[in-house]
Each structure stands twice: as structure tokens, then as C-alpha cells.
Short mmCIF file of C-alpha atoms in Angstrom, two decimals:
data_model
loop_
_atom_site.label_atom_id
_atom_site.label_comp_id
_atom_site.label_asym_id
_atom_site.label_seq_id
_atom_site.Cartn_x
_atom_site.Cartn_y
_atom_site.Cartn_z
CA MET E 1378 135.78 115.04 140.60
CA ASN E 1379 134.23 114.05 143.85
CA PRO E 1380 134.20 110.27 144.40
CA VAL E 1381 130.81 110.50 146.13
CA PHE E 1382 129.34 112.01 142.98
CA VAL E 1383 130.99 109.43 140.77
CA LEU E 1384 129.56 106.68 142.96
CA SER E 1385 126.18 108.33 142.66
CA LEU E 1386 126.52 108.14 138.88
CA PHE E 1387 127.20 104.41 139.11
CA ASP E 1388 124.19 104.09 141.36
CA GLY E 1389 122.17 105.87 138.67
CA LEU E 1390 123.59 103.52 136.05
CA LEU E 1391 122.41 100.55 138.10
CA ASN E 1392 118.91 102.03 138.25
CA THR E 1393 119.01 102.67 134.50
CA VAL E 1394 119.87 99.02 133.95
CA ILE E 1395 117.08 97.90 136.31
CA LEU E 1396 114.50 100.04 134.50
CA SER E 1397 115.77 98.79 131.13
CA LEU E 1398 115.51 95.14 132.18
CA LEU E 1399 111.98 95.62 133.52
CA THR E 1400 111.07 97.33 130.24
CA TYR E 1401 112.47 94.43 128.21
CA LEU E 1402 110.41 92.02 130.26
CA PHE E 1403 107.04 93.77 130.33
CA GLY E 1404 107.43 95.64 127.05
CA GLY E 1405 108.45 92.38 125.43
CA LEU E 1406 105.44 90.46 126.77
CA VAL E 1407 102.97 93.14 125.71
CA GLY E 1408 104.85 93.60 122.44
CA LEU E 1409 104.50 89.90 121.65
CA ALA E 1410 100.76 90.10 122.26
CA VAL E 1411 100.58 93.19 120.04
CA ALA E 1412 102.55 91.49 117.26
CA LEU E 1413 100.33 88.40 117.35
CA GLY E 1414 97.26 90.67 117.46
CA ARG E 1415 98.43 92.49 114.35
CA ILE E 1416 98.41 89.26 112.33
CA SER E 1417 95.38 87.69 113.99
CA PRO E 1418 92.73 86.14 111.71
CA SER E 1419 90.12 88.17 113.60
CA LYS E 1420 89.57 91.63 112.14
CA PRO E 1421 88.54 93.33 115.43
CA VAL E 1422 91.69 92.02 117.12
CA ARG E 1423 93.83 93.33 114.26
CA LEU E 1424 92.09 96.68 114.51
CA VAL E 1425 92.64 96.95 118.26
CA ALA E 1426 96.32 96.07 117.89
CA SER E 1427 96.99 98.51 115.07
CA THR E 1428 95.06 101.31 116.81
CA TYR E 1429 97.12 100.72 119.95
CA ILE E 1430 100.33 100.98 117.95
CA GLN E 1431 99.23 104.13 116.18
CA ILE E 1432 98.15 105.87 119.38
CA ILE E 1433 101.24 104.94 121.39
CA GLN E 1434 103.66 105.74 118.57
CA GLY E 1435 101.94 109.11 118.23
CA ILE E 1436 102.48 110.11 121.86
CA PRO E 1437 105.85 111.45 123.08
CA LEU E 1438 107.51 109.23 125.65
CA LEU E 1439 107.58 112.21 128.01
CA VAL E 1440 103.79 112.38 127.95
CA LEU E 1441 103.57 108.62 128.54
CA MET E 1442 105.79 109.12 131.57
CA GLY E 1443 103.26 111.68 132.81
CA PHE E 1444 100.45 109.16 132.33
CA GLY E 1445 102.49 106.49 134.07
CA PHE E 1446 103.11 108.73 137.04
CA PHE E 1447 99.78 110.54 137.46
CA GLY E 1448 97.48 108.09 135.70
CA PRO E 1449 97.27 105.42 138.44
CA SER E 1450 96.31 107.93 141.13
CA ILE E 1451 93.80 109.68 138.85
CA LEU E 1452 92.26 106.27 138.11
CA GLY E 1453 92.10 105.61 141.85
CA PHE E 1454 94.89 103.03 142.15
CA GLY E 1455 96.74 105.26 144.58
CA ASN E 1456 100.28 106.53 144.19
CA VAL E 1457 102.85 104.42 142.45
CA SER E 1458 106.57 104.41 143.05
CA ALA E 1459 108.80 106.22 140.60
CA LEU E 1460 110.18 102.93 139.32
CA ALA E 1461 106.69 101.49 138.79
CA ALA E 1462 105.54 104.63 136.96
CA ALA E 1463 108.61 104.62 134.73
CA THR E 1464 108.24 100.88 134.07
CA ILE E 1465 104.60 101.30 133.06
CA ALA E 1466 105.41 104.16 130.68
CA MET E 1467 108.50 102.50 129.19
CA SER E 1468 106.73 99.17 128.75
CA ILE E 1469 103.78 100.73 126.96
CA TYR E 1470 106.10 102.77 124.79
CA SER E 1471 108.38 99.90 123.84
CA SER E 1472 105.53 97.40 123.34
CA ALA E 1473 104.18 99.47 120.46
CA TYR E 1474 107.54 99.49 118.71
CA LEU E 1475 108.52 95.92 119.51
CA GLY E 1476 105.05 94.80 118.42
CA GLU E 1477 105.52 96.41 115.04
CA ILE E 1478 109.10 95.14 114.64
CA TRP E 1479 108.07 91.59 115.50
CA ARG E 1480 104.98 91.75 113.32
CA GLY E 1481 107.30 92.46 110.43
CA CYS E 1482 109.53 89.53 111.38
CA LEU E 1483 106.61 87.13 111.65
CA GLN E 1484 105.34 88.21 108.27
CA ALA E 1485 108.83 87.99 106.79
CA VAL E 1486 108.72 84.22 107.29
CA ALA E 1487 107.51 83.50 103.83
CA LYS E 1488 103.84 82.83 103.21
CA PRO E 1489 104.70 79.52 101.49
CA GLN E 1490 106.00 78.25 104.84
CA TRP E 1491 102.66 79.02 106.37
CA GLU E 1492 100.83 77.32 103.50
CA ALA E 1493 103.04 74.25 103.59
CA ALA E 1494 102.35 73.83 107.30
CA GLU E 1495 98.65 74.43 106.73
CA CYS E 1496 98.50 71.80 104.00
CA LEU E 1497 100.09 69.25 106.31
CA GLY E 1498 97.12 69.72 108.59
CA LEU E 1499 98.87 71.63 111.37
CA SER E 1500 96.57 73.81 113.45
CA ARG E 1501 97.06 77.55 113.58
CA VAL E 1502 98.77 77.37 116.96
CA GLN E 1503 101.03 74.53 115.79
CA ARG E 1504 101.96 76.45 112.65
CA MET E 1505 102.80 79.50 114.73
CA THR E 1506 104.82 77.75 117.43
CA ARG E 1507 106.54 75.07 115.32
CA ILE E 1508 107.15 76.80 112.01
CA ILE E 1509 106.73 80.56 112.06
CA ILE E 1510 108.05 81.74 115.43
CA PRO E 1511 111.27 79.66 115.39
CA GLN E 1512 112.16 81.19 112.03
CA ALA E 1513 110.96 84.69 112.95
CA VAL E 1514 113.12 84.76 116.08
CA ARG E 1515 116.26 84.49 113.97
CA ILE E 1516 115.16 87.43 111.85
CA ALA E 1517 114.05 89.43 114.88
CA ILE E 1518 117.26 89.31 116.90
CA PRO E 1519 119.23 92.13 115.21
CA PRO E 1520 116.42 94.75 115.13
CA THR E 1521 115.36 93.77 118.65
CA VAL E 1522 118.85 94.21 120.08
CA GLY E 1523 119.04 97.50 118.20
CA PHE E 1524 115.84 98.66 119.83
CA MET E 1525 117.09 97.55 123.26
CA VAL E 1526 119.79 100.19 122.88
CA GLN E 1527 117.08 102.78 122.22
CA ILE E 1528 115.31 101.68 125.37
CA ILE E 1529 118.40 102.16 127.53
CA LYS E 1530 118.87 105.69 126.24
CA ASN E 1531 115.19 106.53 126.50
CA THR E 1532 115.02 105.58 130.17
CA SER E 1533 116.66 109.00 130.70
CA VAL E 1534 113.28 110.58 130.00
CA ALA E 1535 112.21 109.20 133.37
CA SER E 1536 114.46 111.81 134.97
CA LEU E 1537 112.17 114.58 133.72
CA VAL E 1538 108.85 113.44 135.15
CA VAL E 1539 108.79 110.67 137.63
CA GLY E 1540 111.90 111.48 139.65
CA TYR E 1541 113.37 108.01 139.31
CA GLY E 1542 117.04 108.08 140.25
CA GLU E 1543 118.51 106.76 137.05
CA LEU E 1544 121.73 107.90 135.45
CA THR E 1545 120.58 111.18 133.90
CA TYR E 1546 118.58 112.10 136.97
CA ASN E 1547 121.58 111.66 139.22
CA ALA E 1548 123.78 113.61 136.80
CA LYS E 1549 121.26 116.44 136.92
CA ILE E 1550 121.19 116.44 140.72
CA ILE E 1551 124.99 116.46 140.90
CA ASN E 1552 125.14 119.30 138.40
CA ASN E 1553 122.72 121.31 140.53
CA ALA E 1554 125.19 121.02 143.39
CA THR E 1555 128.47 121.38 141.51
CA PHE E 1556 127.65 123.49 138.43
CA GLN E 1557 130.02 121.29 136.44
CA PRO E 1558 127.67 120.07 133.70
CA PHE E 1559 130.47 119.18 131.31
CA VAL E 1560 132.16 116.83 133.76
CA TYR E 1561 129.17 114.97 135.13
CA PHE E 1562 126.94 114.89 132.07
CA GLY E 1563 130.06 113.91 130.15
CA LEU E 1564 130.68 111.05 132.55
CA ALA E 1565 127.03 110.02 132.30
CA GLY E 1566 127.37 110.03 128.53
CA ILE E 1567 130.41 107.78 128.71
CA LEU E 1568 128.57 105.36 131.00
CA TYR E 1569 125.62 105.20 128.58
CA PHE E 1570 128.05 104.56 125.77
CA LEU E 1571 129.82 101.79 127.66
CA VAL E 1572 126.52 99.95 128.10
CA CYS E 1573 125.04 100.67 124.68
CA TYR E 1574 128.07 100.18 122.47
CA PRO E 1575 128.55 96.46 123.17
CA LEU E 1576 124.85 95.89 122.50
CA SER E 1577 125.05 97.79 119.20
CA GLU E 1578 128.09 95.78 118.22
CA LEU E 1579 126.28 92.58 119.13
CA SER E 1580 123.36 93.64 116.94
CA ARG E 1581 125.65 94.38 113.99
CA MET E 1582 127.50 91.13 114.45
CA MET E 1583 124.32 89.10 114.50
CA GLU E 1584 123.04 90.92 111.45
CA ARG E 1585 126.17 89.98 109.53
CA ARG E 1586 126.00 86.38 110.63
CA LEU E 1587 122.33 86.16 109.76
CA ASN E 1588 122.86 87.56 106.28
CA VAL E 1589 125.35 84.83 105.59
CA ALA E 1590 122.94 82.19 106.83
CA SER E 1591 119.95 83.38 104.85
CA ARG E 1592 120.83 82.79 101.25
CA MET J 355 82.35 54.81 92.76
CA SER J 356 82.44 58.60 92.81
CA PRO J 357 85.52 60.43 91.50
CA VAL J 358 88.26 61.51 93.89
CA VAL J 359 88.19 65.02 92.48
CA GLU J 360 85.18 66.52 90.81
CA LEU J 361 84.86 70.09 89.58
CA GLU J 362 81.56 71.35 88.19
CA ASP J 363 81.42 74.84 86.77
CA VAL J 364 83.97 76.09 89.34
CA ARG J 365 84.44 79.86 89.42
CA LYS J 366 87.07 81.91 91.16
CA SER J 367 88.00 85.58 90.96
CA PHE J 368 90.80 87.64 92.45
CA GLY J 369 89.19 91.06 92.78
CA SER J 370 87.74 91.91 89.40
CA LEU J 371 89.90 89.33 87.60
CA GLU J 372 88.02 86.12 86.94
CA VAL J 373 90.63 83.36 86.91
CA LEU J 374 88.38 80.31 86.74
CA LYS J 375 85.38 80.85 84.50
CA GLY J 376 83.43 77.67 84.99
CA VAL J 377 85.88 74.77 85.14
CA SER J 378 84.61 71.20 85.03
CA PHE J 379 86.50 67.93 85.04
CA SER J 380 86.95 64.94 87.29
CA VAL J 381 89.68 62.54 88.33
CA GLU J 382 88.91 58.92 89.17
CA ARG J 383 90.64 56.88 91.81
CA GLY J 384 94.06 55.69 90.71
CA GLN J 385 94.17 58.14 87.83
CA VAL J 386 96.89 60.64 87.10
CA ALA J 387 95.60 63.90 85.64
CA ALA J 388 97.89 66.52 84.14
CA LEU J 389 96.75 70.13 84.03
CA ILE J 390 98.50 71.97 81.24
CA GLY J 391 98.21 75.42 79.72
CA GLN J 392 99.90 78.81 79.45
CA SER J 393 100.75 80.71 82.60
CA GLY J 394 97.68 82.63 83.65
CA SER J 395 95.32 80.00 82.29
CA GLY J 396 94.15 79.18 85.82
CA LYS J 397 95.67 75.71 86.20
CA SER J 398 97.60 76.45 89.40
CA THR J 399 94.58 78.23 90.89
CA ALA J 400 92.41 75.22 90.10
CA LEU J 401 94.91 72.99 91.88
CA ARG J 402 95.13 75.29 94.89
CA CYS J 403 91.33 75.28 95.16
CA MET J 404 91.49 71.47 95.53
CA ASP J 405 93.42 71.87 98.79
CA ARG J 406 91.34 74.84 99.88
CA LEU J 407 94.29 77.21 99.69
CA GLU J 408 91.85 79.25 97.63
CA THR J 409 88.12 79.25 98.17
CA ILE J 410 85.85 78.95 95.17
CA GLN J 411 83.06 81.41 94.55
CA GLY J 412 80.78 79.39 92.36
CA GLY J 413 80.10 75.86 91.18
CA ARG J 414 80.76 72.60 92.97
CA LEU J 415 84.09 71.12 94.01
CA THR J 416 84.34 67.78 95.75
CA VAL J 417 87.71 66.36 96.83
CA CYS J 418 87.98 62.94 98.52
CA GLY J 419 84.35 63.21 99.52
CA HIS J 420 84.70 66.68 101.05
CA ALA J 421 82.32 69.20 99.48
CA LEU J 422 84.48 72.33 99.32
CA HIS J 423 81.67 74.48 97.94
CA GLU J 424 79.66 74.03 101.11
CA PRO J 425 80.27 76.13 104.20
CA GLY J 426 81.84 74.50 107.22
CA VAL J 427 84.30 72.20 105.50
CA LYS J 428 86.45 70.40 108.05
CA LEU J 429 89.81 71.56 106.72
CA SER J 430 91.74 69.27 109.03
CA ASP J 431 89.93 66.26 107.53
CA LEU J 432 90.56 67.47 103.99
CA ARG J 433 94.26 67.89 104.68
CA ARG J 434 94.58 64.41 106.07
CA ASP J 435 93.36 63.10 102.74
CA VAL J 436 95.27 65.41 100.42
CA GLY J 437 99.01 65.99 100.09
CA ILE J 438 100.45 68.85 98.09
CA VAL J 439 103.92 69.58 96.74
CA PHE J 440 104.85 73.09 95.65
CA GLN J 441 107.15 74.55 93.04
CA GLY J 442 109.39 76.08 95.72
CA TYR J 443 109.66 72.87 97.86
CA ASN J 444 108.74 74.87 101.00
CA LEU J 445 110.62 72.61 103.35
CA PHE J 446 111.00 73.97 106.87
CA PRO J 447 114.58 75.28 106.90
CA HIS J 448 115.02 75.11 110.67
CA LEU J 449 114.21 71.38 110.81
CA THR J 450 116.17 68.40 109.56
CA VAL J 451 114.89 66.20 106.77
CA ALA J 452 113.62 63.65 109.28
CA GLN J 453 111.93 66.33 111.39
CA ASN J 454 110.32 67.83 108.29
CA VAL J 455 108.81 64.47 107.43
CA MET J 456 107.92 63.47 111.00
CA LEU J 457 106.29 66.75 112.02
CA ALA J 458 102.80 66.20 110.65
CA PRO J 459 102.57 62.50 111.55
CA ARG J 460 103.55 63.46 115.10
CA LEU J 461 101.30 66.49 115.50
CA VAL J 462 98.35 65.63 113.31
CA ARG J 463 98.26 61.82 113.38
CA LYS J 464 99.54 61.76 116.98
CA MET J 465 102.10 59.06 116.23
CA SER J 466 104.75 58.22 118.77
CA LYS J 467 108.25 59.39 117.99
CA ALA J 468 109.37 55.88 117.14
CA GLN J 469 106.42 55.28 114.82
CA ALA J 470 106.96 58.60 113.09
CA LYS J 471 110.65 57.83 112.69
CA ASP J 472 109.83 54.48 111.09
CA ARG J 473 107.39 56.18 108.78
CA ALA J 474 109.94 58.86 107.85
CA GLU J 475 112.60 56.25 107.07
CA GLN J 476 110.15 54.34 104.96
CA VAL J 477 108.93 57.28 102.84
CA LEU J 478 112.42 58.72 102.47
CA ALA J 479 113.57 55.35 101.19
CA ARG J 480 110.77 55.48 98.64
CA VAL J 481 112.14 58.74 97.26
CA GLY J 482 115.70 57.45 97.45
CA LEU J 483 116.91 59.65 100.29
CA ALA J 484 117.11 57.27 103.23
CA GLU J 485 120.64 58.43 103.99
CA LYS J 486 119.67 62.11 104.34
CA LEU J 487 117.61 61.85 107.54
CA GLY J 488 119.85 64.16 109.59
CA ALA J 489 120.59 66.75 106.89
CA TYR J 490 119.13 70.23 106.81
CA PRO J 491 117.26 71.32 103.66
CA GLU J 492 119.92 73.87 102.67
CA GLN J 493 122.50 71.07 102.48
CA LEU J 494 120.50 69.33 99.75
CA SER J 495 120.21 69.98 96.03
CA GLY J 496 116.94 71.32 94.66
CA GLY J 497 115.97 67.91 93.36
CA GLN J 498 116.67 66.28 96.71
CA GLN J 499 114.69 68.97 98.52
CA GLN J 500 111.76 68.38 96.23
CA ARG J 501 111.93 64.64 96.86
CA VAL J 502 111.90 65.32 100.60
CA ALA J 503 108.83 67.50 100.06
CA ILE J 504 107.16 64.59 98.28
CA ALA J 505 108.14 62.25 101.12
CA ARG J 506 106.72 64.73 103.62
CA GLY J 507 103.40 64.57 101.79
CA LEU J 508 103.49 60.78 101.52
CA ALA J 509 104.14 60.38 105.24
CA MET J 510 100.53 61.38 105.88
CA GLU J 511 99.32 58.57 103.60
CA PRO J 512 97.12 60.83 101.51
CA LYS J 513 94.44 59.53 99.17
CA LEU J 514 95.30 62.23 96.67
CA MET J 515 98.57 63.99 95.85
CA LEU J 516 98.66 67.40 94.19
CA PHE J 517 101.79 68.64 92.41
CA ASP J 518 102.08 72.31 91.53
CA GLU J 519 104.78 72.71 88.87
CA VAL J 520 107.17 70.76 91.04
CA THR J 521 110.01 70.70 88.53
CA SER J 522 109.80 74.29 87.28
CA ALA J 523 112.46 75.53 89.68
CA LEU J 524 114.89 72.72 88.83
CA ASP J 525 117.48 72.44 86.10
CA PRO J 526 117.05 69.57 83.63
CA GLN J 527 119.42 67.11 85.33
CA LEU J 528 117.52 67.41 88.62
CA THR J 529 114.09 67.35 86.98
CA GLY J 530 114.55 63.72 86.02
CA GLU J 531 115.06 62.43 89.56
CA VAL J 532 111.85 64.12 90.74
CA LEU J 533 109.82 62.93 87.77
CA ARG J 534 111.00 59.36 88.35
CA VAL J 535 109.62 59.50 91.89
CA ILE J 536 106.27 60.76 90.63
CA GLU J 537 106.22 58.11 87.92
CA GLN J 538 106.86 55.43 90.52
CA LEU J 539 103.95 56.74 92.61
CA ALA J 540 101.76 56.59 89.52
CA SER J 541 102.70 52.96 88.97
CA GLU J 542 101.78 52.22 92.60
CA GLY J 543 98.29 53.52 91.89
CA MET J 544 98.39 56.87 93.69
CA THR J 545 95.71 59.29 92.55
CA MET J 546 97.45 62.46 91.46
CA VAL J 547 96.79 65.81 89.85
CA LEU J 548 99.82 67.55 88.41
CA VAL J 549 100.21 71.00 87.03
CA THR J 550 103.15 70.59 84.69
CA HIS J 551 105.07 72.01 81.77
CA GLU J 552 106.75 68.69 81.06
CA MET J 553 104.73 67.53 78.04
CA GLU J 554 106.80 64.41 77.44
CA PHE J 555 106.28 63.40 81.04
CA ALA J 556 102.55 64.14 80.92
CA ARG J 557 102.20 62.02 77.80
CA ARG J 558 103.97 59.10 79.47
CA VAL J 559 102.45 59.19 82.95
CA ALA J 560 99.07 60.89 82.80
CA ASP J 561 95.84 59.00 82.14
CA ARG J 562 94.07 62.22 81.53
CA ILE J 563 95.16 65.55 80.09
CA VAL J 564 93.25 68.72 80.92
CA TYR J 565 94.24 71.67 78.76
CA MET J 566 93.21 74.96 80.32
CA HIS J 567 92.93 78.15 78.34
CA LEU J 568 91.64 81.53 79.55
CA GLY J 569 90.14 80.14 82.73
CA LYS J 570 88.29 77.23 81.15
CA VAL J 571 88.93 73.65 80.20
CA HIS J 572 89.52 74.09 76.50
CA GLU J 573 90.22 70.48 75.64
CA SER J 574 90.60 67.32 77.63
CA GLY J 575 91.06 63.62 77.00
CA GLY J 576 93.62 60.85 77.12
CA PRO J 577 97.33 61.44 76.47
CA GLU J 578 96.67 61.05 72.75
CA ILE J 579 95.36 64.63 72.57
CA LEU J 580 98.97 65.73 73.03
CA THR J 581 99.81 64.08 69.71
CA ARG J 582 96.55 64.83 67.94
CA PRO J 583 95.07 67.99 69.46
CA ALA J 584 91.51 68.74 68.36
CA THR J 585 91.61 72.48 68.93
CA PRO J 586 93.98 74.96 67.23
CA GLU J 587 94.75 76.54 70.63
CA LEU J 588 96.14 73.30 72.07
CA ALA J 589 98.03 72.67 68.84
CA ARG J 590 99.64 76.10 69.07
CA PHE J 591 100.38 75.60 72.77
CA LEU J 592 102.11 72.26 72.10
CA GLU J 593 104.10 73.72 69.27
CA ALA J 594 105.42 76.47 71.54
CA ALA J 595 106.11 74.13 74.44
#
């Protein structure tokens, strides 16, 4: 094992984490808008949101990466960096899933809660921000953390299209030089595991705690 | 003076199922009306229409001066005038008792925190729960939760209170404490419409009994109709109850 290569793997891991964090941020923001759109009182808004989800969920992430990379220049925005392209693709991808997960959580806050707030004269925005979202957040934490693990692993798809130097990409480059796939892909796998496992555990732990709380 | 609640030939369907087939009755100010009848007779739907949780499809429905059969009802105005208590309490589980009660006065009536707190203490004292201000709903018994729900409604100083089978989820010991609160409100002159299965309570508290059967008002009158029903359907219903 060459220490330079191992360092390169850690460098890749850092880039994986950066891409994941950017995806949480932008995917989360768009996902929230999608979730709220799915339960909007306006039918056209609902339709737009559900069509968006269906289209995005129907496209492989790899193809989205292609759009993220080539799309901006085709549309005349010029070339984008590998990180920007990967962030665009990952954010679009995760927003469709997070939107649907969160829609479910919002709707899981029982309808009677919504009615009770309505009958007290609270406006729609007040009902949402004071009653529904605070309760939905509790329900949403375990599946959201679970999906965050998916996001970390799926950032590896960026290695195939956009040439962003994340963990899998660096492992691939090292393998091209060393022809030791078992060692370096194995190490990459361990690094993914070390990041993902604590998150998975956290998700399971919160699920257990939540089940106790919600009688 | 016009009635607080007035239904004239009110109709309501869910899909192809007609639940209200022309319901008419009225409730005067200060009166307590009890809606009784089998499940599926339309009594809860009629009550929900009064707070515009369901929209009616025919007839006329006026509540506290708001014509709910006309388009463009100001729902926020209606809900200032009407309080409703549900079978399942529907307290907000993430808020304390005080916060549950203060929320609407703060947000809707724009009271200051101190004013809302005063109001909450006052209405919680009325339902006998002044000491539970800081508790969360899940720490309370069903009967206590339902009394908080009543207090939450009262905090908005409604002109009309609606009660939708508020004791049906409670065991008999806890039913009494909730019914006593409602009875006290009745004696203070609050106008109320209750959907209830408690016949003894209806007889004692209600000024007016409305017996619904198959989506219509089958028989109505003073509490004496519970002792001397005029129709065989009400007689059978009372026997079974």
C-alpha cells in the first residue's frame, strides 16, 4: 500500500463528504418545496410537483449526471465545474425522493390536527408552521437520515460522468495505476462504511426512540 | 332576534351517498340543542357543516349571522364566532396545555403574551385544570385532555360552541367530569349544539332535542320527547340506547 494513494483516497473521501453536504443543502431546499407543492391546495401546483417527482424518479442518476454536466453548456450557461455539475444532478435527484418522503410525513400528521387548527381560526401558513411541520419533523428524521446514507453512496455515480474527484473516482484512478482493485476499492468500501454506518445507526436509534414516544 | 344557527333544507352528499337529505332546524341564543340518532344518521355531518368543515350542497345554513350557503364566506370570521370540540380531543401534542390554549388568542386575536396567559389561566380554571398549565397533553387523562380542548375553544370567546361526541372516547368515570363542564357552560348561558349519545345528559341539559334518522330530522322538540317519543323510530332508538 502506497501512502500517497491512501492519502488520495482520504482526499476523495473529503470530496465525497463535500458533495454530500451540498446535496443535503440544495436537495433539501428543493425537496421541501416539492413536498409542500404536493400537498398544496392548488391543483396545478400539485400536478407540477407530482410530475416532477415522477419524471426525476424515472431517470437513472447516471443520466441526471449527464444532464448536470452537459446541460448547462447546451443551454448556453457555459461550462460548469465537475463539483457544480454533480451538485446539480444530486440535488435534483434527491429532491424528488426527499419531497416524496416529506410529503408522507406531513400527511402523517393526522388530519384532525389540521382541522383543529383550522377551527381555531389559524391561517394556512400558521397551521403549517405552528402545528403540522413541528410534528412532521419528528416523524421525518429517521427516513431522512436513512436517505442521507443513500446520498453518500450515490455520490459515487459522479465518478462515471463528471470526473469529480470523489472517493470512487480516486479509487478508480489509483487502480488504473496499480492494478490492485481489491486493495484500493476495498479501502474505499471501508471508508464509505465508516461514514455511512454511524448515520444508519443514528437513524435506527431515532426510529426506536420515536416509536416509544408516539403511543 | 334571529337564531344563532339556522338550517333550512340543508343537503350534503359524499360522492353518491346523500348524508343530509334536507335538514331543517334552528337554535336560539342561549339554547342548548342535542343532536341524537344512530351512527350514520348524519348528525355529526350536520355539526361539521356548521363550522364549515364540510360544505353544504343545497339549502340554507346560517351560523352566527354568517350565510354558509353563499359563496365567499369569510371563514376566519366564522371561526372567531364558533368553537368546536371533537371526539378525539385533537390537542396539539407538541405544545403544553397553556400553549395549546394560548395559541389562537395570540395568533388570531393578536393578544400579547401576558394577556393570552391571563386568558388561558382563566379558562383553564373554569374547566378545573388551572394547575395543569405546564403539562403536555400526553401526561393528562382523556377527560382532562377533553377539558383542555373545551378551554381552548372557550379562550376565543365564541358565541357558539359545537361538541362532536366529546365523551364517546372516554370511559364512564371520565365522562362525568367533561359533562359537568358542559353543564356549567349551559347554566352560564352559552349557546351550544351537541352531538351526543348520553341520553340522560341530553334530557337534563338540552333545551331542544333533534332526533336525526336517515339524513333527516325525524322528530324534534323539548327534552320531553325523550320520555314520550311521538314516532316509533325514536322510541326504538331510545329503547336501544
